[in-house]
Short mmCIF file of C-alpha atoms in Angstrom, two decimals:
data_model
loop_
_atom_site.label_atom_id
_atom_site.label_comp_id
_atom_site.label_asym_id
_atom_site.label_seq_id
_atom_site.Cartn_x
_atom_site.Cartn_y
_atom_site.Cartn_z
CA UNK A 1 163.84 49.25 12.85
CA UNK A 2 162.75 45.88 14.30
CA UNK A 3 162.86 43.16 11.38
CA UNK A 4 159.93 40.76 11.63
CA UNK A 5 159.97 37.27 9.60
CA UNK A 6 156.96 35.20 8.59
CA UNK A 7 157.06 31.96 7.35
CA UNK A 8 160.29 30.56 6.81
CA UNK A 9 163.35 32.20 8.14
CA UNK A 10 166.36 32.65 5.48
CA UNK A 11 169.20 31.71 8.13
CA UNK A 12 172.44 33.22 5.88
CA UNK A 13 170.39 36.43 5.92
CA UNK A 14 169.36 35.72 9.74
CA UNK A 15 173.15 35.69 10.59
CA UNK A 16 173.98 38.36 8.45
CA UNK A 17 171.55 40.51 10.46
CA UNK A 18 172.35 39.64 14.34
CA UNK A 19 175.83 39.74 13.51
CA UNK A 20 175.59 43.16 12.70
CA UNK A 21 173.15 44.25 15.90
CA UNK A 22 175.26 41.29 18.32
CA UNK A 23 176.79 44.44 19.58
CA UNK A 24 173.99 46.50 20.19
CA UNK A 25 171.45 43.78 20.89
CA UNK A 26 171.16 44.98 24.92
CA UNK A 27 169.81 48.07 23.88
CA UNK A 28 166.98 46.80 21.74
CA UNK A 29 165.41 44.53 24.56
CA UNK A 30 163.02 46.53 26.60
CA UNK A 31 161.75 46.01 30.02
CA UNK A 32 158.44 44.15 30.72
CA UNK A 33 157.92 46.13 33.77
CA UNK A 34 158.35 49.37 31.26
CA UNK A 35 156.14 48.19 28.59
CA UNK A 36 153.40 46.28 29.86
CA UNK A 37 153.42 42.22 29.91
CA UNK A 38 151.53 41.89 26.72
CA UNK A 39 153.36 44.49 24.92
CA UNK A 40 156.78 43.15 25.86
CA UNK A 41 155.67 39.72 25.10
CA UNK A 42 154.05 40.32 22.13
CA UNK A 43 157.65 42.02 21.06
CA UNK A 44 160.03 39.09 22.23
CA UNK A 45 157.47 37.02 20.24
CA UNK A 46 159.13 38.48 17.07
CA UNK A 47 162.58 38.34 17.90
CA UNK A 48 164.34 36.66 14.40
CA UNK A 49 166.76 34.59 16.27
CA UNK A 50 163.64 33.13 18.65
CA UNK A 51 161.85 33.12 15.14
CA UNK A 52 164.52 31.21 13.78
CA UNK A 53 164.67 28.64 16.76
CA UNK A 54 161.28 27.94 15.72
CA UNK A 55 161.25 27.36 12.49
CA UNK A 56 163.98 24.92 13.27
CA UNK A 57 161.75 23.08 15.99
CA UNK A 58 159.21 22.83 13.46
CA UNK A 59 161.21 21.34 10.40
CA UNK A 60 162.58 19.14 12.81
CA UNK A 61 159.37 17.75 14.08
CA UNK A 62 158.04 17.29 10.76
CA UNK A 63 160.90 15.02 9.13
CA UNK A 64 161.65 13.23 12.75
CA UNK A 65 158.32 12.28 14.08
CA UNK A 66 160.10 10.41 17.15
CA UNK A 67 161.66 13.96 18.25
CA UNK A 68 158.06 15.54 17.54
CA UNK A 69 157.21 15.35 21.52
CA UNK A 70 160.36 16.29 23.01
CA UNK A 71 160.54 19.61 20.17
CA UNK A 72 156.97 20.47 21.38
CA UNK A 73 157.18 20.15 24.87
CA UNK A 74 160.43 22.39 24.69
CA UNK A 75 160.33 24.57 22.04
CA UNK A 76 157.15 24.73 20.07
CA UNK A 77 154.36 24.82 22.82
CA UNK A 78 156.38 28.24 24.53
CA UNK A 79 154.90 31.62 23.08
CA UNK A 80 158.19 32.98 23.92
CA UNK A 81 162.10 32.39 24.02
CA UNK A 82 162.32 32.95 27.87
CA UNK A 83 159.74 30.02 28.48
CA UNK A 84 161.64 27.90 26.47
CA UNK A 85 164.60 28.29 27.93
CA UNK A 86 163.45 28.16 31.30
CA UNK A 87 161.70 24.83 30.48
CA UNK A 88 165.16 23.47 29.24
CA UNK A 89 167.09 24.26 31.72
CA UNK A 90 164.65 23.03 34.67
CA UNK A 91 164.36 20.01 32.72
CA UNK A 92 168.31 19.71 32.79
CA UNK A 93 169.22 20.44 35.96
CA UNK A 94 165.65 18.71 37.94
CA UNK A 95 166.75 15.98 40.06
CA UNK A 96 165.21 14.20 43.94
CA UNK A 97 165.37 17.27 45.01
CA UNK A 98 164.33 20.03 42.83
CA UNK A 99 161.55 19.18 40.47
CA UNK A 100 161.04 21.03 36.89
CA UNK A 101 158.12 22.93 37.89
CA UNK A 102 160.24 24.59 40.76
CA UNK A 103 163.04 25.68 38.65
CA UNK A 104 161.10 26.55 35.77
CA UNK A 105 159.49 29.30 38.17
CA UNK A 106 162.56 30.36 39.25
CA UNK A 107 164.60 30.68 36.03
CA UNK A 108 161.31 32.07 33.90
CA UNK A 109 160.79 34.82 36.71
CA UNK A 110 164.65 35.84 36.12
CA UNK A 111 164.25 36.12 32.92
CA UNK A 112 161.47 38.06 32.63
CA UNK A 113 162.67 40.74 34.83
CA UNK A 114 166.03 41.06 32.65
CA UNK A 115 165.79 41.34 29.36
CA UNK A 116 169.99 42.00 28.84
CA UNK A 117 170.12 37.82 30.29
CA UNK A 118 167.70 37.25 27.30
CA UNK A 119 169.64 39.26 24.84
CA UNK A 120 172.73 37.75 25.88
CA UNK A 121 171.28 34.19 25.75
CA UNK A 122 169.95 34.60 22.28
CA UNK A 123 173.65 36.21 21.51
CA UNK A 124 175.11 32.81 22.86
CA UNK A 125 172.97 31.07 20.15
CA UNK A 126 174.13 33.23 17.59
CA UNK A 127 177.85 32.64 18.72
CA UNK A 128 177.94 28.65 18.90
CA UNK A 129 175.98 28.59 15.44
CA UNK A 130 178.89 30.74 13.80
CA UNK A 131 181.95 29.56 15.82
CA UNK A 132 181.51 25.80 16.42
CA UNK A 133 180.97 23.74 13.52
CA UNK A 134 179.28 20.95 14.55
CA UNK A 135 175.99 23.43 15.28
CA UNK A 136 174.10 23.47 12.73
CA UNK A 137 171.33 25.97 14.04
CA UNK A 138 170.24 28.06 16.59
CA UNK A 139 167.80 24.95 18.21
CA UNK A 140 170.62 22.44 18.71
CA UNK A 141 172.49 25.06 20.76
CA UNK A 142 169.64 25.99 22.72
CA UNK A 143 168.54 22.12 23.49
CA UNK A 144 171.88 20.12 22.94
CA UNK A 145 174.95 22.26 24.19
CA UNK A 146 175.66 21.70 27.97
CA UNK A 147 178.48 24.22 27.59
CA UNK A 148 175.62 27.02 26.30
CA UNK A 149 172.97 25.31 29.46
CA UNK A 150 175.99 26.39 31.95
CA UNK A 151 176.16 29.53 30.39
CA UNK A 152 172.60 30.56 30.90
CA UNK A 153 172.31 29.28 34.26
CA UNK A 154 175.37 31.23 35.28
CA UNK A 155 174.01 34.30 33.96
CA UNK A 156 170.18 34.09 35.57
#
């Protein structure tokens, strides 16, 4: 059964969940091409880690007003976890070159045609929040860690 949170997301019952699906975690992720782009969007919308991420973002913004920008513009303004994380990661690696837009288009259509690269990416958030402990949530892995941006842009 797929566990949807509303509201604010209990993050010691979070990890006590994806722990116990981190294993199994590939073979909840459908295709888009399988369900339909709205359906499959719709359902990644609802993922409790991306849930979690977002809650974050938003607690953030609200007692750091300075950071309010930077957590909209790369968390809270993307319906789902793939645009977010294609955002960050064409915002990291943009130079003369290669401008965000570009890569953004390149790394969001990768992940939307493989949902195990988004299961695994979410599973990398779940593993620097439990092993390092300096993370103290899912968001500051997903914008901070240049060891977890490597990671995903190895993998798409």
């Amino acid at each position: 059964a797929r566990l949807c949170l509303q509201g604010n997301v209990d993050l010691p019952f979070m990890l006590a969940y994806e722990t116990k699906l981190s294993f199994t975690r590939h073979l909840r992720y459908p295709n888009a091409e399988e369900m339909g782009q709205k359906e499959y969007t719709e359902w990644m919308q609802a993922d409790p880690v991306w849930l979690a991420i977002r809650s974050e973002a938003e607690q953030h913004a609200a007692s750091e007003p300075i950071l309010s920008s930077f957590l909209w513009a790369s968390i809270l303004s993307h319906k789902t976890f793939q645009r977010s994380l294609a955002f960050i990661l064409a915002n990291r690696l943009a130079d003369d070159t290669m401008m965000p837009t570009e890569l953004f288009d390149i790394f969001h259509s990768v992940l939307e045609r493989s949902p195990e690269t988004v299961a695994a990416s979410l599973e990398d958030c779940l593993a620097y929040l439990e092993r390092d402990p300096a993370c103290t949530g899912y968001a500051n892995a997903l914008l901070y860690y240049k060891g977890y941006h490597a990671l995903q842009v190895g993998s798409t």
